[in-house]
CSV table of N, CA, C and O in Angstrom, one decimal:
chain,number,residue,atom,x,y,z
E,1,MET,N,-42.6,79.2,-9.6
E,1,MET,CA,-42.6,80.8,-9.9
E,1,MET,C,-44.1,81.4,-9.2
E,1,MET,O,-44.8,81.1,-8.9
E,2,SER,N,-43.0,81.9,-8.7
E,2,SER,CA,-43.8,83.6,-7.3
E,2,SER,C,-45.4,84.1,-8.3
E,2,SER,O,-44.8,84.3,-9.7
E,3,ALA,N,-45.9,84.8,-7.4
E,3,ALA,CA,-46.7,86.0,-8.3
E,3,ALA,C,-46.0,87.5,-8.6
E,3,ALA,O,-46.3,88.3,-9.3
E,4,SER,N,-44.4,87.2,-8.0
E,4,SER,CA,-43.9,88.8,-9.1
E,4,SER,C,-43.2,88.3,-10.1
E,4,SER,O,-42.5,88.9,-11.0
E,5,ASN,N,-43.5,87.4,-10.5
E,5,ASN,CA,-43.3,86.5,-12.1
E,5,ASN,C,-44.3,87.0,-13.7
E,5,ASN,O,-45.5,87.4,-12.8
E,6,ILE,N,-43.8,87.5,-14.5
E,6,ILE,CA,-45.1,87.5,-15.5
E,6,ILE,C,-45.0,86.0,-16.4
E,6,ILE,O,-44.3,85.7,-16.7
E,7,VAL,N,-46.4,85.8,-16.1
E,7,VAL,CA,-46.5,84.9,-16.8
E,7,VAL,C,-47.7,85.3,-18.5
E,7,VAL,O,-48.2,85.6,-17.9
E,8,ILE,N,-46.7,84.6,-19.0
E,8,ILE,CA,-47.7,84.3,-20.4
E,8,ILE,C,-47.7,83.0,-21.2
E,8,ILE,O,-47.2,82.1,-21.2
E,9,THR,N,-49.0,83.2,-22.0
E,9,THR,CA,-49.8,82.0,-21.7
E,9,THR,C,-49.6,81.6,-23.6
E,9,THR,O,-50.3,82.8,-23.9
E,10,LEU,N,-49.6,80.8,-24.5
E,10,LEU,CA,-49.6,80.3,-26.0
E,10,LEU,C,-50.4,79.3,-26.0
E,10,LEU,O,-49.9,78.6,-25.4
E,11,THR,N,-51.7,79.3,-26.3
E,11,THR,CA,-52.5,78.2,-26.7
E,11,THR,C,-51.5,77.6,-28.3
E,11,THR,O,-51.4,78.1,-29.0
E,12,LYS,N,-52.4,76.4,-27.8
E,12,LYS,CA,-52.4,75.4,-29.3
E,12,LYS,C,-52.7,76.2,-30.3
E,12,LYS,O,-52.6,76.0,-31.9
E,13,ASP,N,-53.6,76.7,-30.0
E,13,ASP,CA,-54.5,78.0,-31.5
E,13,ASP,C,-53.8,79.5,-31.6
E,13,ASP,O,-54.2,80.4,-32.1
E,14,HIS,N,-53.0,79.2,-31.0
E,14,HIS,CA,-51.6,80.8,-31.0
E,14,HIS,C,-52.6,81.8,-30.2
E,14,HIS,O,-52.2,83.0,-30.6
E,15,VAL,N,-53.5,81.6,-29.2
E,15,VAL,CA,-54.0,83.0,-28.5
E,15,VAL,C,-52.7,83.4,-26.8
E,15,VAL,O,-52.3,82.4,-27.0
E,16,LEU,N,-53.0,84.8,-27.5
E,16,LEU,CA,-51.7,85.0,-26.1
E,16,LEU,C,-52.7,85.2,-25.3
E,16,LEU,O,-53.6,86.2,-25.4
E,17,TYR,N,-52.2,84.9,-24.0
E,17,TYR,CA,-52.1,85.7,-22.7
E,17,TYR,C,-51.6,86.5,-21.8
E,17,TYR,O,-50.2,85.5,-22.0
E,18,TRP,N,-51.7,87.3,-21.1
E,18,TRP,CA,-51.0,88.2,-20.4
E,18,TRP,C,-51.3,88.1,-19.3
E,18,TRP,O,-52.6,88.1,-18.8
E,19,GLU,N,-49.9,87.0,-18.1
E,19,GLU,CA,-51.4,86.6,-17.1
E,19,GLU,C,-52.9,86.0,-17.3
E,19,GLU,O,-52.4,84.5,-18.1
E,20,GLU,N,-54.0,86.6,-17.3
E,20,GLU,CA,-54.7,85.8,-17.6
E,20,GLU,C,-56.1,86.2,-18.6
E,20,GLU,O,-56.8,86.3,-18.9
E,21,GLU,N,-55.1,87.5,-19.2
E,21,GLU,CA,-55.8,88.5,-20.3
E,21,GLU,C,-55.9,88.0,-21.6
E,21,GLU,O,-54.3,88.2,-22.2
E,22,VAL,N,-56.5,87.9,-22.5
E,22,VAL,CA,-56.1,87.7,-24.3
E,22,VAL,C,-55.3,89.0,-24.5
E,22,VAL,O,-55.8,90.3,-24.3
E,23,VAL,N,-54.5,89.1,-25.3
E,23,VAL,CA,-54.0,90.2,-25.7
E,23,VAL,C,-53.3,90.0,-26.9
E,23,VAL,O,-53.0,88.7,-27.3
E,24,THR,N,-52.8,90.5,-27.7
E,24,THR,CA,-52.4,90.9,-29.3
E,24,THR,C,-50.5,90.7,-28.7
E,24,THR,O,-50.1,90.8,-28.2
E,25,LEU,N,-49.9,90.6,-30.0
E,25,LEU,CA,-49.1,90.6,-30.0
E,25,LEU,C,-48.1,91.9,-29.6
E,25,LEU,O,-46.9,92.1,-28.8
E,26,LYS,N,-48.6,92.6,-30.1
E,26,LYS,CA,-48.0,94.4,-30.3
E,26,LYS,C,-49.2,94.4,-28.8
E,26,LYS,O,-47.4,95.6,-28.3
E,27,GLU,N,-49.6,94.3,-27.7
E,27,GLU,CA,-50.0,94.6,-26.6
E,27,GLU,C,-49.1,94.0,-26.2
E,27,GLU,O,-48.5,94.6,-24.8
E,28,LEU,N,-48.6,92.8,-26.0
E,28,LEU,CA,-48.1,91.7,-25.0
E,28,LEU,C,-46.4,92.7,-25.0
E,28,LEU,O,-45.4,92.9,-24.2
E,29,ARG,N,-45.8,93.4,-26.1
E,29,ARG,CA,-44.4,94.3,-26.1
E,29,ARG,C,-44.8,95.2,-25.4
E,29,ARG,O,-44.2,95.6,-25.0
E,30,LYS,N,-45.9,95.9,-25.6
E,30,LYS,CA,-46.0,97.2,-25.0
E,30,LYS,C,-46.0,96.8,-23.5
E,30,LYS,O,-45.5,97.8,-23.0
E,31,ARG,N,-46.9,95.9,-22.5
E,31,ARG,CA,-47.1,95.5,-22.1
E,31,ARG,C,-45.3,95.3,-21.2
E,31,ARG,O,-45.2,95.9,-20.3
E,32,LEU,N,-44.9,94.4,-21.6
E,32,LEU,CA,-43.5,94.0,-21.6
E,32,LEU,C,-42.9,95.3,-21.4
E,32,LEU,O,-41.7,95.2,-20.0
E,33,ARG,N,-42.3,96.5,-22.3
E,33,ARG,CA,-41.9,97.7,-22.2
E,33,ARG,C,-42.1,97.9,-20.6
E,33,ARG,O,-41.6,98.6,-20.1
E,34,SER,N,-43.4,98.1,-20.6
E,34,SER,CA,-43.4,99.3,-19.1
E,34,SER,C,-43.9,98.2,-17.9
E,34,SER,O,-43.5,99.3,-17.1
E,35,ALA,N,-43.4,97.0,-18.5
E,35,ALA,CA,-43.8,95.9,-16.6
E,35,ALA,C,-41.9,95.9,-16.2
E,35,ALA,O,-41.0,96.0,-15.3
E,36,GLY,N,-40.7,96.7,-17.3
E,36,GLY,CA,-39.2,97.2,-16.7
E,36,GLY,C,-38.4,96.1,-17.2
E,36,GLY,O,-36.9,96.2,-16.8
E,37,GLY,N,-38.6,94.9,-17.1
E,37,GLY,CA,-37.5,93.7,-17.2
E,37,GLY,C,-36.7,93.4,-16.3
E,37,GLY,O,-36.0,92.9,-16.4
E,38,ASP,N,-37.1,93.6,-14.9
E,38,ASP,CA,-36.4,93.2,-14.3
E,38,ASP,C,-37.2,91.6,-13.4
E,38,ASP,O,-36.6,91.1,-12.6
E,39,LYS,N,-38.5,91.5,-13.9
E,39,LYS,CA,-38.9,90.1,-13.1
E,39,LYS,C,-38.7,88.9,-13.9
E,39,LYS,O,-38.5,89.0,-15.3
E,40,PRO,N,-39.0,88.0,-12.9
E,40,PRO,CA,-38.5,86.9,-14.5
E,40,PRO,C,-39.7,86.4,-15.1
E,40,PRO,O,-40.6,86.5,-15.1
E,41,VAL,N,-39.9,85.8,-16.3
E,41,VAL,CA,-41.1,85.9,-17.4
E,41,VAL,C,-41.2,84.5,-17.7
E,41,VAL,O,-40.2,83.4,-17.6
E,42,LEU,N,-42.3,83.8,-17.3
E,42,LEU,CA,-42.5,82.0,-17.9
E,42,LEU,C,-43.5,82.4,-18.9
E,42,LEU,O,-44.7,82.8,-18.8
E,43,ILE,N,-43.0,81.6,-20.0
E,43,ILE,CA,-43.8,81.4,-21.1
E,43,ILE,C,-44.5,80.2,-20.9
E,43,ILE,O,-43.6,79.1,-21.1
E,44,ARG,N,-45.5,80.2,-20.5
E,44,ARG,CA,-46.2,78.6,-20.7
E,44,ARG,C,-46.7,78.4,-22.1
E,44,ARG,O,-47.8,79.0,-23.0
E,45,SER,N,-46.7,77.4,-22.5
E,45,SER,CA,-46.8,77.3,-24.3
E,45,SER,C,-47.5,75.5,-24.5
E,45,SER,O,-47.2,74.7,-23.5
E,46,ASP,N,-48.4,75.9,-25.3
E,46,ASP,CA,-48.5,74.7,-25.4
E,46,ASP,C,-48.4,73.6,-26.7
E,46,ASP,O,-47.3,74.6,-27.1
E,47,ARG,N,-48.1,71.7,-26.2
E,47,ARG,CA,-47.5,71.2,-26.6
E,47,ARG,C,-47.6,70.9,-29.0
E,47,ARG,O,-46.2,71.0,-29.0
E,48,HIS,N,-48.6,71.8,-28.7
E,48,HIS,CA,-48.9,71.9,-30.5
E,48,HIS,C,-48.9,73.2,-30.9
E,48,HIS,O,-48.7,73.7,-31.8
E,49,ALA,N,-48.6,74.6,-30.1
E,49,ALA,CA,-48.0,75.7,-30.6
E,49,ALA,C,-46.8,75.4,-31.4
E,49,ALA,O,-46.5,74.6,-30.9
E,50,TYR,N,-47.1,76.3,-32.6
E,50,TYR,CA,-45.9,76.2,-33.2
E,50,TYR,C,-44.0,77.1,-32.7
E,50,TYR,O,-44.9,77.9,-32.1
E,51,VAL,N,-43.7,76.0,-33.2
E,51,VAL,CA,-42.1,76.8,-32.5
E,51,VAL,C,-41.3,78.2,-33.1
E,51,VAL,O,-41.1,79.1,-31.9
E,52,ASP,N,-42.0,79.0,-34.2
E,52,ASP,CA,-41.8,80.2,-34.6
E,52,ASP,C,-42.1,81.0,-34.0
E,52,ASP,O,-41.7,81.9,-33.2
E,53,LYS,N,-43.6,80.5,-33.5
E,53,LYS,CA,-44.3,81.5,-32.5
E,53,LYS,C,-43.8,81.8,-31.1
E,53,LYS,O,-43.4,83.3,-30.3
E,54,LEU,N,-43.4,80.5,-30.5
E,54,LEU,CA,-42.5,80.6,-28.8
E,54,LEU,C,-41.4,81.5,-29.4
E,54,LEU,O,-41.3,82.3,-28.6
E,55,ILE,N,-40.8,81.1,-29.8
E,55,ILE,CA,-39.3,81.8,-30.3
E,55,ILE,C,-39.9,83.3,-30.5
E,55,ILE,O,-39.5,84.5,-30.0
E,56,GLU,N,-40.8,83.6,-31.2
E,56,GLU,CA,-41.0,85.2,-31.2
E,56,GLU,C,-41.4,86.0,-29.8
E,56,GLU,O,-41.2,86.9,-29.6
E,57,LEU,N,-42.4,85.1,-29.2
E,57,LEU,CA,-42.4,85.5,-27.9
E,57,LEU,C,-41.4,85.8,-27.4
E,57,LEU,O,-40.8,87.1,-26.1
E,58,TRP,N,-40.3,84.4,-27.2
E,58,TRP,CA,-38.8,84.8,-26.9
E,58,TRP,C,-38.4,85.8,-26.8
E,58,TRP,O,-38.0,86.7,-26.0
E,59,ASP,N,-38.2,86.3,-28.2
E,59,ASP,CA,-37.7,87.2,-29.0
E,59,ASP,C,-38.1,88.6,-27.9
E,59,ASP,O,-37.6,89.8,-28.3
E,60,ALA,N,-39.6,88.7,-28.2
E,60,ALA,CA,-40.1,89.4,-27.7
E,60,ALA,C,-39.6,90.0,-26.0
E,60,ALA,O,-39.3,91.3,-25.6
E,61,CYS,N,-39.5,89.1,-25.5
E,61,CYS,CA,-39.1,89.3,-23.8
E,61,CYS,C,-37.6,90.3,-23.8
E,61,CYS,O,-37.5,91.1,-23.2
E,62,ARG,N,-36.8,89.0,-24.6
E,62,ARG,CA,-35.2,90.2,-24.8
E,62,ARG,C,-35.6,91.2,-25.1
E,62,ARG,O,-34.2,92.3,-24.8
E,63,ASP,N,-36.0,91.8,-26.2
E,63,ASP,CA,-36.1,93.2,-26.8
E,63,ASP,C,-36.7,93.6,-26.1
E,63,ASP,O,-36.2,95.4,-25.7
E,64,ALA,N,-37.7,93.5,-25.1
E,64,ALA,CA,-38.1,94.2,-24.3
E,64,ALA,C,-37.2,94.6,-22.7
E,64,ALA,O,-37.5,95.2,-21.7
E,65,GLY,N,-36.1,94.3,-22.6
E,65,GLY,CA,-35.2,93.5,-21.8
E,65,GLY,C,-34.8,92.8,-20.2
E,65,GLY,O,-34.5,92.6,-19.8
E,66,TYR,N,-35.8,91.9,-21.0
E,66,TYR,CA,-35.8,90.6,-19.8
E,66,TYR,C,-35.4,89.4,-20.4
E,66,TYR,O,-34.5,89.3,-21.5
E,67,ARG,N,-34.0,88.9,-19.0
E,67,ARG,CA,-33.1,88.1,-19.2
E,67,ARG,C,-33.4,86.9,-18.5
E,67,ARG,O,-32.6,85.6,-18.6
E,68,GLU,N,-34.3,86.9,-17.4
E,68,GLU,CA,-34.3,85.6,-17.2
E,68,GLU,C,-35.8,85.0,-17.5
E,68,GLU,O,-36.9,85.6,-17.1
E,69,ILE,N,-36.1,84.0,-18.8
E,69,ILE,CA,-37.0,83.9,-19.5
E,69,ILE,C,-37.4,82.1,-19.2
E,69,ILE,O,-36.2,82.0,-19.6
E,70,HIS,N,-38.6,81.7,-18.5
E,70,HIS,CA,-38.5,80.3,-18.3
E,70,HIS,C,-39.9,79.7,-19.5
E,70,HIS,O,-40.8,80.8,-20.2
E,71,ILE,N,-39.7,78.5,-20.4
E,71,ILE,CA,-40.9,77.6,-21.0
E,71,ILE,C,-41.2,76.7,-20.1
E,71,ILE,O,-40.4,75.7,-20.2
E,72,ALA,N,-41.9,76.4,-20.1
E,72,ALA,CA,-43.2,75.6,-19.7
E,72,ALA,C,-44.2,75.0,-20.6
E,72,ALA,O,-44.8,75.7,-21.6
E,73,THR,N,-44.2,73.6,-20.9
E,73,THR,CA,-45.2,73.3,-21.7
E,73,THR,C,-46.1,72.1,-21.4
E,73,THR,O,-46.1,71.7,-20.4
E,74,LEU,N,-47.6,73.0,-21.7
E,74,LEU,CA,-48.8,72.5,-21.5
E,74,LEU,C,-49.4,71.4,-22.4
E,74,LEU,O,-48.7,71.3,-23.1
E,75,THR,N,-49.5,70.2,-21.5
E,75,THR,CA,-49.7,69.0,-21.9
E,75,THR,C,-51.2,68.9,-22.5
E,75,THR,O,-51.5,68.1,-23.4
E,76,GLU,N,-52.3,69.5,-21.5
E,76,GLU,CA,-53.6,69.9,-22.2
E,76,GLU,C,-53.7,70.7,-22.6
E,76,GLU,O,-53.6,72.1,-22.5
């Protein structure tokens, strides 16, 4: 994925990152809406994160108008 993509990270402790910055889910939703929905999104999720948290992120992206959403699993 290139620098023109949005990268969201979900840690095993369910901490959310927008790029390299810790954010709340509410702040993440606001940033997704502000970014416009035309860039691809990469959700990087720790393999120990709860699936419902991952789905919540996916839904937030879809609700903000994003259609190209990718998921990668972090093993460390």
